[in-house]
Each structure stands twice: as C-alpha cells, then as structure tokens.
Short mmCIF file of C-alpha atoms in Angstrom, two decimals:
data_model
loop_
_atom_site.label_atom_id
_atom_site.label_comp_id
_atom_site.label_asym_id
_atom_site.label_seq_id
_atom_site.Cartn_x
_atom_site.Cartn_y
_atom_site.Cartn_z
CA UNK L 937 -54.04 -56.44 -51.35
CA UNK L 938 -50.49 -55.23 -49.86
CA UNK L 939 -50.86 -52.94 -47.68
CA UNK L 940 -48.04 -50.68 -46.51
CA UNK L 941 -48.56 -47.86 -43.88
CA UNK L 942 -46.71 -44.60 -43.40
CA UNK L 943 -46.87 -43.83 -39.50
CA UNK L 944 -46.06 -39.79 -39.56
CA UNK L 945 -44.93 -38.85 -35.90
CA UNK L 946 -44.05 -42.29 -35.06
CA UNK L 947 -41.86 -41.06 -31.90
CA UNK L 948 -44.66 -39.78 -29.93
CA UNK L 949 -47.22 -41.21 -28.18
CA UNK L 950 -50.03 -42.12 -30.83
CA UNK L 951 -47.32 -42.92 -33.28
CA UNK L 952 -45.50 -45.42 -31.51
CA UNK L 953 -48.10 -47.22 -30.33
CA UNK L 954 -50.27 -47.40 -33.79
CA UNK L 955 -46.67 -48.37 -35.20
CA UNK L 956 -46.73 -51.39 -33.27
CA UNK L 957 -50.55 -52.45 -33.58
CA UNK L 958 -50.03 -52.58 -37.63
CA UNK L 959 -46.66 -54.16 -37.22
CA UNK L 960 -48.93 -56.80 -35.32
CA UNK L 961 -51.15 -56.92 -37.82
CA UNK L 962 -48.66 -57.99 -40.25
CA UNK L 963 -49.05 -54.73 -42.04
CA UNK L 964 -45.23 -53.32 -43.86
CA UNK L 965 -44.77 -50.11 -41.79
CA UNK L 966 -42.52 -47.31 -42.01
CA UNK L 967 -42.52 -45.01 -39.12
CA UNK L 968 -41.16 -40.40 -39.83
CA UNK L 969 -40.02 -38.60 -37.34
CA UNK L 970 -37.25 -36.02 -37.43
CA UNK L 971 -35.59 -38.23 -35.20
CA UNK L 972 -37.12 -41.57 -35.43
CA UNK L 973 -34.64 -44.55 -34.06
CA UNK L 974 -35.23 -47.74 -34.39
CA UNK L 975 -36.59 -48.75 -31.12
CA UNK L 976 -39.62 -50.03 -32.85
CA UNK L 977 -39.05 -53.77 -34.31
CA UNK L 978 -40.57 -54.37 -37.39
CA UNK L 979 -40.99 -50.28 -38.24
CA UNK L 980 -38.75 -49.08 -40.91
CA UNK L 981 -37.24 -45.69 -39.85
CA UNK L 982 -37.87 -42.48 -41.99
CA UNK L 983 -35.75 -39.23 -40.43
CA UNK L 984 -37.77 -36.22 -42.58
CA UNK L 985 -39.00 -33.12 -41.67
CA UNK L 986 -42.34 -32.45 -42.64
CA UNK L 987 -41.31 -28.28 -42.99
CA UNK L 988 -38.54 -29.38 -45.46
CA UNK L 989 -40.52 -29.75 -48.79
CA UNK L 990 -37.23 -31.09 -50.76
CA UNK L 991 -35.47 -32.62 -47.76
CA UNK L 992 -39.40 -34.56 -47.15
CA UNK L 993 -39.61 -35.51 -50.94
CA UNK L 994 -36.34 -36.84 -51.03
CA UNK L 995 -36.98 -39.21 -47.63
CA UNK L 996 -40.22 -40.26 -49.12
CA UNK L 997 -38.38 -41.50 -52.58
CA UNK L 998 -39.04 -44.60 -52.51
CA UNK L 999 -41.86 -45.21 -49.83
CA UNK L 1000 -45.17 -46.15 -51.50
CA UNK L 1001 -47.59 -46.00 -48.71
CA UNK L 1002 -51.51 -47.25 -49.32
CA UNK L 1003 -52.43 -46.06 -45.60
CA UNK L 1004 -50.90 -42.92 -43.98
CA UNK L 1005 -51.52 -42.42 -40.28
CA UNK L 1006 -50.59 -38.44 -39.16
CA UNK L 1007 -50.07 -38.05 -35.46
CA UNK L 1008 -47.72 -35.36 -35.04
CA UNK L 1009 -48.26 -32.03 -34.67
CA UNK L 1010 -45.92 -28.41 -33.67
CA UNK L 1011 -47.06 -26.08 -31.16
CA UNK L 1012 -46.31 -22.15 -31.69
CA UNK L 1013 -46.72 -19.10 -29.71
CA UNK L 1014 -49.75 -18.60 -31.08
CA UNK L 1015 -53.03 -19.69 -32.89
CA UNK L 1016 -52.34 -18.23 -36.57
CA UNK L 1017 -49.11 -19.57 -36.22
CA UNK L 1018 -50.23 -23.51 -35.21
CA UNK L 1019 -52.09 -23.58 -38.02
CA UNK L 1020 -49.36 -21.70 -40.65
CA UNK L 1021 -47.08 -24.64 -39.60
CA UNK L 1022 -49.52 -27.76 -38.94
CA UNK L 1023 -51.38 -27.26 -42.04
CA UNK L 1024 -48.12 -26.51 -43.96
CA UNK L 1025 -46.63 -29.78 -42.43
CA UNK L 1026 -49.96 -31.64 -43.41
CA UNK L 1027 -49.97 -30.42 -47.01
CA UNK L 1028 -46.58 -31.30 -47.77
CA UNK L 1029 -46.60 -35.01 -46.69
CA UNK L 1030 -49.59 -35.39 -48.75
CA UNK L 1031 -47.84 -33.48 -52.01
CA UNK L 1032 -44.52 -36.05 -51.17
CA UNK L 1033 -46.70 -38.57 -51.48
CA UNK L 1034 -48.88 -37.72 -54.23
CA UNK L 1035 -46.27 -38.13 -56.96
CA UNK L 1036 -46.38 -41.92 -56.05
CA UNK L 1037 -49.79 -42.49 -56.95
CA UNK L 1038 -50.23 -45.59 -54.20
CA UNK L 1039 -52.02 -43.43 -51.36
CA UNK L 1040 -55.95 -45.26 -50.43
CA UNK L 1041 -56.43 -43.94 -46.97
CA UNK L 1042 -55.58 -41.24 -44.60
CA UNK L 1043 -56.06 -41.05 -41.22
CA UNK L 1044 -55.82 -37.90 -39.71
CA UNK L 1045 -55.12 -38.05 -35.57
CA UNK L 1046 -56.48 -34.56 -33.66
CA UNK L 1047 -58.05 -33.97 -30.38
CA UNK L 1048 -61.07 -32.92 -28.42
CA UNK L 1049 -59.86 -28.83 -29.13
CA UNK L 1050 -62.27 -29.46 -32.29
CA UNK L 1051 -64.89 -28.68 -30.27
CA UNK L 1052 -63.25 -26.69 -27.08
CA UNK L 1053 -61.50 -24.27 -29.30
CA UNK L 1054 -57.76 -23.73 -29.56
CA UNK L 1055 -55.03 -22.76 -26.40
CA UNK L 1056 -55.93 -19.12 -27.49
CA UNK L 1057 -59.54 -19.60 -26.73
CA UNK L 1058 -59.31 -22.98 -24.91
CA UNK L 1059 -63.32 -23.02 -23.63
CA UNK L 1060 -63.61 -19.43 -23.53
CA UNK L 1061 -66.41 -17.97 -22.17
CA UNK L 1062 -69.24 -17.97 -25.04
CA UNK L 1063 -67.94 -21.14 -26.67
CA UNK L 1064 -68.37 -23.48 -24.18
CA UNK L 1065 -70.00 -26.86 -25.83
CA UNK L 1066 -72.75 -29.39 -25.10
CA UNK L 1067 -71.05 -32.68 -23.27
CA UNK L 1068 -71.49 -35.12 -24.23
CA UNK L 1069 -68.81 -34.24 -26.91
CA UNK L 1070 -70.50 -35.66 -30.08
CA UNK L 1071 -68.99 -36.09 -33.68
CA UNK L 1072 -71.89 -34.10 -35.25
CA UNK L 1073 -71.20 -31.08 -33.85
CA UNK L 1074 -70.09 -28.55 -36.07
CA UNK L 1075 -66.83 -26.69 -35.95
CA UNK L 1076 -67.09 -23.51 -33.68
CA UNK L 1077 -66.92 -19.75 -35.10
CA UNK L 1078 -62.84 -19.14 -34.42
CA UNK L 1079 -59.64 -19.88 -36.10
CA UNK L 1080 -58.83 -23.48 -35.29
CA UNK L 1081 -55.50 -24.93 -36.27
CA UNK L 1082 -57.04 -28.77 -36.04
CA UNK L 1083 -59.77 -27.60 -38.64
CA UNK L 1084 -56.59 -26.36 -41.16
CA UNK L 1085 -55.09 -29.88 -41.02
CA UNK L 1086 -58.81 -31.69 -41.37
CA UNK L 1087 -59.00 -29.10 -44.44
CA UNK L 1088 -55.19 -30.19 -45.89
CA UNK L 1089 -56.61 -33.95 -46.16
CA UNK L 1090 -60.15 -33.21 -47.68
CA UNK L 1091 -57.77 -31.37 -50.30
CA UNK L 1092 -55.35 -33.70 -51.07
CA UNK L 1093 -58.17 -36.73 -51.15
CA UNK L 1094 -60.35 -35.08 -53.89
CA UNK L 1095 -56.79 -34.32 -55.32
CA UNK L 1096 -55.42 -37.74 -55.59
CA UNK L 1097 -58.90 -39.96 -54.82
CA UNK L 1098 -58.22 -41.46 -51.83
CA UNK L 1099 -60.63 -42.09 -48.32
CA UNK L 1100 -59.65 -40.61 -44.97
CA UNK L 1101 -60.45 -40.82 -41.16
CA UNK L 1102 -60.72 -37.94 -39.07
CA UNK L 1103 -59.99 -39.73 -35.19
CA UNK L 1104 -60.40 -37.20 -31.78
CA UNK L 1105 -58.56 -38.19 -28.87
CA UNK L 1106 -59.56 -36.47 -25.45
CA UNK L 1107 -55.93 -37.16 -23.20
CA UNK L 1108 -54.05 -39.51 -24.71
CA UNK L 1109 -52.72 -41.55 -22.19
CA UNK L 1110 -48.90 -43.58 -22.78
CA UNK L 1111 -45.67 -44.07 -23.02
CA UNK L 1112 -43.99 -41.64 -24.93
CA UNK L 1113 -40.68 -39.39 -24.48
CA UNK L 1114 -40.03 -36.02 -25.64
CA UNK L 1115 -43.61 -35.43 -26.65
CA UNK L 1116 -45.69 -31.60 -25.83
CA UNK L 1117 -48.40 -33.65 -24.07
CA UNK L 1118 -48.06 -36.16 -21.44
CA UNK L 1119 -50.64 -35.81 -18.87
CA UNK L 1120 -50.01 -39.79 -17.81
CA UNK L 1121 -45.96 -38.98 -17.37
CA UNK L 1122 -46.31 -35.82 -15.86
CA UNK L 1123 -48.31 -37.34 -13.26
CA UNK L 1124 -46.17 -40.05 -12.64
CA UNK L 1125 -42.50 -37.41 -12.50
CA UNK L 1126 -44.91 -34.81 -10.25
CA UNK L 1127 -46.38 -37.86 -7.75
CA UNK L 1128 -42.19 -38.94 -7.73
CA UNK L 1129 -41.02 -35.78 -7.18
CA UNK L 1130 -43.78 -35.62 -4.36
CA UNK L 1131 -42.72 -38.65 -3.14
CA UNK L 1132 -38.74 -37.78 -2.79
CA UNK L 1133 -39.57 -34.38 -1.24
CA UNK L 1134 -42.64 -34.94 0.81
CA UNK L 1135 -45.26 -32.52 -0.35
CA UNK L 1136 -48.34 -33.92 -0.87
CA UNK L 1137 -49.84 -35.24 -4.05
CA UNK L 1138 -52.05 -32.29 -5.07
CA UNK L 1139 -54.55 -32.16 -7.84
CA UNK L 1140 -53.88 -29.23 -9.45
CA UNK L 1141 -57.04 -28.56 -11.52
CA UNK L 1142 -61.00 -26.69 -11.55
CA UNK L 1143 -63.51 -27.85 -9.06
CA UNK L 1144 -65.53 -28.81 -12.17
CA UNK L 1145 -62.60 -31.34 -13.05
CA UNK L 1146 -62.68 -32.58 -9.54
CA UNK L 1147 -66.18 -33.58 -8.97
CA UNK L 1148 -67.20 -33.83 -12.60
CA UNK L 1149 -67.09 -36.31 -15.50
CA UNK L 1150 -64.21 -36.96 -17.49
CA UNK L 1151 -62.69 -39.66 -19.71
CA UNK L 1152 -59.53 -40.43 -21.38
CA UNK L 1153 -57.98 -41.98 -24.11
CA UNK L 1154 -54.93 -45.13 -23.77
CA UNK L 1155 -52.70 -44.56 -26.68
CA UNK L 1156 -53.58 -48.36 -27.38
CA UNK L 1157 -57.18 -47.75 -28.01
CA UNK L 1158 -56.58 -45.08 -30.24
CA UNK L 1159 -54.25 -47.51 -32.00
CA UNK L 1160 -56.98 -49.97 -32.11
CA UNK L 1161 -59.50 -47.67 -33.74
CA UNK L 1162 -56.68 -46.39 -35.87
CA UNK L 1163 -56.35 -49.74 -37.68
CA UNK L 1164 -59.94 -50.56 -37.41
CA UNK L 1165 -61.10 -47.42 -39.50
CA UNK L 1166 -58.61 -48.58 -41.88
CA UNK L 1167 -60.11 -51.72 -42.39
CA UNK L 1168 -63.73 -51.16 -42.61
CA UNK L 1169 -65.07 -49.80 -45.37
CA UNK L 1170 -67.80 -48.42 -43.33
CA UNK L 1171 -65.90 -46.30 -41.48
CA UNK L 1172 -64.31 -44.28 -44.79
CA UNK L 1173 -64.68 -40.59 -44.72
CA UNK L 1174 -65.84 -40.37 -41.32
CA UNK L 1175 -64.75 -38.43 -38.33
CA UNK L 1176 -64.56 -40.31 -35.42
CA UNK L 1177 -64.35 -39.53 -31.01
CA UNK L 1178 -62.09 -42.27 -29.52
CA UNK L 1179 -61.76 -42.70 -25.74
CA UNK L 1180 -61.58 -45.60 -23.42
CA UNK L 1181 -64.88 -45.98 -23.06
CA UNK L 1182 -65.47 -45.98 -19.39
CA UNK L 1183 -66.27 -42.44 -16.99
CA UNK L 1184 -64.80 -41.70 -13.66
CA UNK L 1185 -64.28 -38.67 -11.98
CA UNK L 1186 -60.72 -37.18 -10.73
CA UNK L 1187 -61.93 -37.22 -7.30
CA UNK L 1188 -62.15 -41.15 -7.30
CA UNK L 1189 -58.81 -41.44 -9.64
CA UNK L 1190 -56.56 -39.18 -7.73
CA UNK L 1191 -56.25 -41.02 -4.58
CA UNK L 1192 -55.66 -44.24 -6.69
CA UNK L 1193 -52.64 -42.75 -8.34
CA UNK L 1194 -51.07 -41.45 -5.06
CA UNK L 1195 -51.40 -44.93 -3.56
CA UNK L 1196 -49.19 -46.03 -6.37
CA UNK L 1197 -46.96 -44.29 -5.39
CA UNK L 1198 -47.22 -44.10 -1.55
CA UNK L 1199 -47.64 -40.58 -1.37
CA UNK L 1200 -50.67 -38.34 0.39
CA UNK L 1201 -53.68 -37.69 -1.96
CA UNK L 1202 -54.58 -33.54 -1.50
CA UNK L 1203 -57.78 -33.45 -3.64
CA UNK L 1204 -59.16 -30.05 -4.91
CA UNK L 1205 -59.21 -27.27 -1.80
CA UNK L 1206 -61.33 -24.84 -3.28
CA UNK L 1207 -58.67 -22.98 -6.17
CA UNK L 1208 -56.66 -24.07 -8.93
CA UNK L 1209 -53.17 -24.56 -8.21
CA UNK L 1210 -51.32 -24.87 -11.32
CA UNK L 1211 -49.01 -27.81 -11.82
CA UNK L 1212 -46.79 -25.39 -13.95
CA UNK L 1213 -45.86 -23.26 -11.24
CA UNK L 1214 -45.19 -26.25 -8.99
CA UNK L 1215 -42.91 -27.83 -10.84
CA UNK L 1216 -41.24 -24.38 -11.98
CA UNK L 1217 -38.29 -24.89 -9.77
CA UNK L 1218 -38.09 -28.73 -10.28
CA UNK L 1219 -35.73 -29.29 -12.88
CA UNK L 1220 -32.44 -29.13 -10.44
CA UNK L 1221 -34.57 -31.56 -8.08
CA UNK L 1222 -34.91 -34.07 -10.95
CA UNK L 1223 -31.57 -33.86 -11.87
CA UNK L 1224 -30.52 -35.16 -9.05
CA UNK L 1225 -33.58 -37.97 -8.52
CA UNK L 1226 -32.06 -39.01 -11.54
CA UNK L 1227 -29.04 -39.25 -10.60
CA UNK L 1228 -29.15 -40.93 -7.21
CA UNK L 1229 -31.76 -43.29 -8.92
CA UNK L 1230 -30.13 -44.03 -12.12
CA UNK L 1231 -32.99 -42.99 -14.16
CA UNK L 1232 -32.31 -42.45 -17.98
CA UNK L 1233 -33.81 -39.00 -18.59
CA UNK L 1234 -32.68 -36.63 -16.13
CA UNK L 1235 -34.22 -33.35 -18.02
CA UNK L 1236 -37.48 -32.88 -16.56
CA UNK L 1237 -38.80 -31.04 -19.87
CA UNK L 1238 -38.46 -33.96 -21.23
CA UNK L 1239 -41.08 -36.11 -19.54
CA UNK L 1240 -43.32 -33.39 -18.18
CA UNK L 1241 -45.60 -31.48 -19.72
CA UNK L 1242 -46.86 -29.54 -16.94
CA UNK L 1243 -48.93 -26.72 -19.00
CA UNK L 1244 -50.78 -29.32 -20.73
CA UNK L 1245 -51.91 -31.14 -17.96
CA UNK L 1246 -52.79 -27.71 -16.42
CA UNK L 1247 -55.04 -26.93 -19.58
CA UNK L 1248 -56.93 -30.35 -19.35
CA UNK L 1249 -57.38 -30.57 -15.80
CA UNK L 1250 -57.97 -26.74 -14.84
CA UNK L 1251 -61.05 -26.53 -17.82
CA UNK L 1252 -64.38 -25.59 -15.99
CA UNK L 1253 -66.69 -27.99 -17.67
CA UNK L 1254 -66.73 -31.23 -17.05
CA UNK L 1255 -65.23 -33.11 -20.66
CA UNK L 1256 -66.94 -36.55 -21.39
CA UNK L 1257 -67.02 -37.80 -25.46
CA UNK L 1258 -69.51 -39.89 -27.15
CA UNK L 1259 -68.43 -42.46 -29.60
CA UNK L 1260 -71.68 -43.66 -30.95
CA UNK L 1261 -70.35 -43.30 -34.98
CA UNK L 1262 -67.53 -45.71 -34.35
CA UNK L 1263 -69.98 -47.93 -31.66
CA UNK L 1264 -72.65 -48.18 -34.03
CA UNK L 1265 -70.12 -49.03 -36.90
CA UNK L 1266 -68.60 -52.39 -34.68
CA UNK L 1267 -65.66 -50.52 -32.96
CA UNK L 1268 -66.59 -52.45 -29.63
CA UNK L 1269 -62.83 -51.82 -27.80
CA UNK L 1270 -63.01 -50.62 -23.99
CA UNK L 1271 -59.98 -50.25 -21.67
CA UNK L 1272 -60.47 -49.24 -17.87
CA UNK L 1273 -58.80 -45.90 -16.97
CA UNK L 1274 -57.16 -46.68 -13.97
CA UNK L 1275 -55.22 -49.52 -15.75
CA UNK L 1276 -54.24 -47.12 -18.47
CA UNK L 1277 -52.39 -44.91 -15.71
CA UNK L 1278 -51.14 -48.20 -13.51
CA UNK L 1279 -50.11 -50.06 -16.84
CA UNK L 1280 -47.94 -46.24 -18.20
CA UNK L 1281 -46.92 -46.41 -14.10
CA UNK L 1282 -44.74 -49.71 -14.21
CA UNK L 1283 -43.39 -49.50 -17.66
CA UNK L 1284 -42.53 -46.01 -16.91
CA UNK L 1285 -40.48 -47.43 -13.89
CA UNK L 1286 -39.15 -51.20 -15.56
CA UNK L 1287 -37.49 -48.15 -18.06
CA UNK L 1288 -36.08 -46.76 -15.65
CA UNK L 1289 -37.83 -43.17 -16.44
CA UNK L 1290 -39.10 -43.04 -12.73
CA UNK L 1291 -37.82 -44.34 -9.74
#
C-alpha cells in the first residue's frame, strides 16, 4: 500500500535526517516545523505550530499521513511545565490528524531521561538506574515529561486504532541547526573556539564520564531504526533503545576529536568544569570567527548547546543502552562513534558552520 509519512520536527536533528531516509525509501513525505524550508529535496514543507490547535488543523487540511514520525520537543523552565506543553503539542497533532481517518503507525522519538529522570531530577541521588539501560525497565516514581508524550500516543492509538513505536535515543549525534541539543556541534564550535584562542581542548564532564562507558546515537541510525520499526510488523507497539551500537569511553574519544582539530587534548583533572561557563563569554568571540572566516551562523546560541552537553557529560554514572528488543527483532545496523563525530566534523566545515 501507499504509504505517506508525516515527519513532525523535521528541522532538527532526528527530523531531518529520518526525512531523508524515507525520501530514500521512496516513501511521499511531508516534513512540520514552525519554520520548515525546503532544504530537504523530496520533503514537502508543512509551517504549523503544534500549540496552535486551529492554526495546526488548518496546515494539516489536506495531509493524509499513514506513518507519523514525532521528533520535536519544547523545553520550559521547569518539569510540570515540559510536560503541560510536550504532551499538549503531542495530543494535538494526533487530534489534527484523527479527523482524516488514514493514520496506521506512530512513532514516537524520546531519549534515555526515561530512565535517568527529567533535568529537574536528572540522576538524582536515589534514582540512579541499573546500566545497562534496558527497555524493560519500568518508568521511575517522578513526574516525567517523556512518559506524558508516550501516554498522548497510547491515547490517541486506542482512539483511532492505529500501532506505534516508542524509540530512545542516548546523544543524538548530527547535523542540525537551531536545535536545544547538540552535543556533536557544540564540540566542534568549543574545540574551534579553542583552536582560534589557544586554550586547551578540555573535557568538561564527571570522572565517571571520563573513565567510564558510554555510547551514542548518529542521527542516521536512529533514522534507520525509525523506518525499520515502521516496516516490520514485529516491531508494532514496542518501545525500543537505539544507539550506535559500539562502547568507548571519553577518555579514548577526546583526544581523537582534538586531533581533528589540531588543538591540545586536557582530559578530566579531577573536577567538573562546566562547558556552560566556558563558553559564557564566547558569543562576541564567535562573532567575529565568523566573520573573519566567513562562516554562515555567526550566533553562537545557535549551534551550541553548551548546558546540554554539560548534563550528558557531567552525569556520575557511567550511561551504556542495551538494544536487545530491536537486535533480537533483525535491526542489525551499527555505526562506529568516532566516524559519527569525524563525519558531523567535515560537513559541519564543507557548510561553512566551522572554520
């Protein structure tokens, strides 16, 4: 049969490239955003807002998507207030699109805070979990705004009888600009910004980060299981982990990254040292790298998300996911992490978004 997908948040980072694996596909996609271009060939642009009920339904008029892939999300000030807006954004999409009638599948794109709580409570002392992170564990005892958009789709499906895919990213790792997490493009502006001023490349994160186990997800791989779920039976109704299927540890990556980009590697020195505050003071300093480089985005906020890369790399567990649902189901995709960063690394630069 047809099949037509609705990419929701198709300007970020998980959006644009699942966008372009279904347009590959051969799949009839139409990619929302509030702003959504048309940089993407082959995507067919939807400017909504998902807060807008009658603004939404009247974008969605005549789009009769069978698959919907959700990958946006808003952050707020606080907890209660992510998941007032992120389920509210959920829940309308899904009532635009009920009226259609054409909805089979919904896939649902959150994160590894399922199981290491919200920013509020981000692995708080008390609800630290087992790692492995594994899909059967159950949802932890605090308000969660991931679990309010999970509950929006389990709504609408008994609603309007269609399947759905739950997918967990741990860092999502690509190219993407604008977007409130960017651990990969923060690195890159941070190790350039290192690299123009001659401080040295310094991990900013937990000793546990350092010497521990981590892994991380390339936007393409969530992509990949993205339009896998969507055509495997199998897979329906399922929640799934996606990463890239490989371990390393920050204290063999870090050095890697800095000889990218020719500056010195300064590896953990016994206390965090938040990226945040090192870049504070930054955005004049870009300004001007842009300029006397002729890069394209000279507003630092733009490309760096400097508290978010603080949360994931200052945690003090070590983070490693299992993905033995999807594994055992066929999903047999693996990218190497260091190509994930070197592969963001050049197109980052051929755009002329780094110098």
């Amino acid at each position: 049969m047809a099949r037509t997908a609705l990419v929701v948040g198709v300007s970020g980072i998980g959006g644009n490239h699942t966008a372009r694996a279904l347009v590959a596909e051969g799949w009839t996609v139409y990619g929302l955003a509030r702003r959504p271009g048309n940089s993407i060939d082959g995507v067919i642009p939807v400017a909504a807002d998902l807060l807008d009920e009658a603004g939404l339904a009247a974008a969605l008029a005549d789009v009769a998507p069978t698959h919907v892939f959700i990958t946006t999300w808003m952050r707020q000030a606080t907890e209660a207030e992510n998941i007032r807006v992120n389920a509210a954004m959920v829940r309308n999409l899904l009532a635009a699109l009920s009226r259609r009638k054409s909805l089979r599948h919904v896939a649902l794109v959150t994160g590894l805070k399922h199981y290491l709580g919200p920013f509020e409570a981000y692995a708080a002392a008390g609800t630290l979990p087992d790692t492995p992170l594994r899909e059967s564990q159950p949802r932890l005892p605090v308000e969660n705004f991931y679990y309010a958009q999970e509950d929006e789709v389990y709504a609408a499906a008994e609603r309007d009888r269609f399947t759905w895919t739950i997918h967990r990213p741990h860092t999502v790792i690509g190219l993407a600009v604008g977007n409130a997490m960017n651990l990969g493009t923060t690195l890159a502006v941070y190790a350039s910004i290192c690299k123009e001023t001659g401080r040295p490349f310094q991990f900013p994160g937990s000793s546990a980060q350092w010497s521990g186990l981590s892994d991380v997800t390339d936007a393409r791989m969530l992509a990949r299981q993205l339009v896998w779920a969507a055509d495997t039976d199998a897979a329906r109704n399922e929640a799934f982990n996606i990463v890239n299927g490989d371990l390393f540890r920050w204290s063999w990556l870090w050095g890697r990254l800095a000889d990218w980009f020719g500056v010195e590697a300064a590896g953990f020195n016994g206390a965090v040292q938040p990226l945040e505050a090192a870049m504070a003071n930054d955005h004049a300093l870009w300004r001007d790298i842009a300029l006397r480089h002729g890069l394209v985005e000279p507003d630092l906020d733009r490309l760096a998300s400097p508290w978010h890369t603080d949360l994931d790399l200052g945690r003090p567990i070590e983070v490693m996911t299992d993905m033995a649902r999807s594994r055992k189901l066929g999903f047999t995709a693996y990218q190497a992490t260091d190509e994930s960063f070197v592969d963001l690394f050049g197109q980052l630069r051929s755009m002329r978004l780094i110098p």
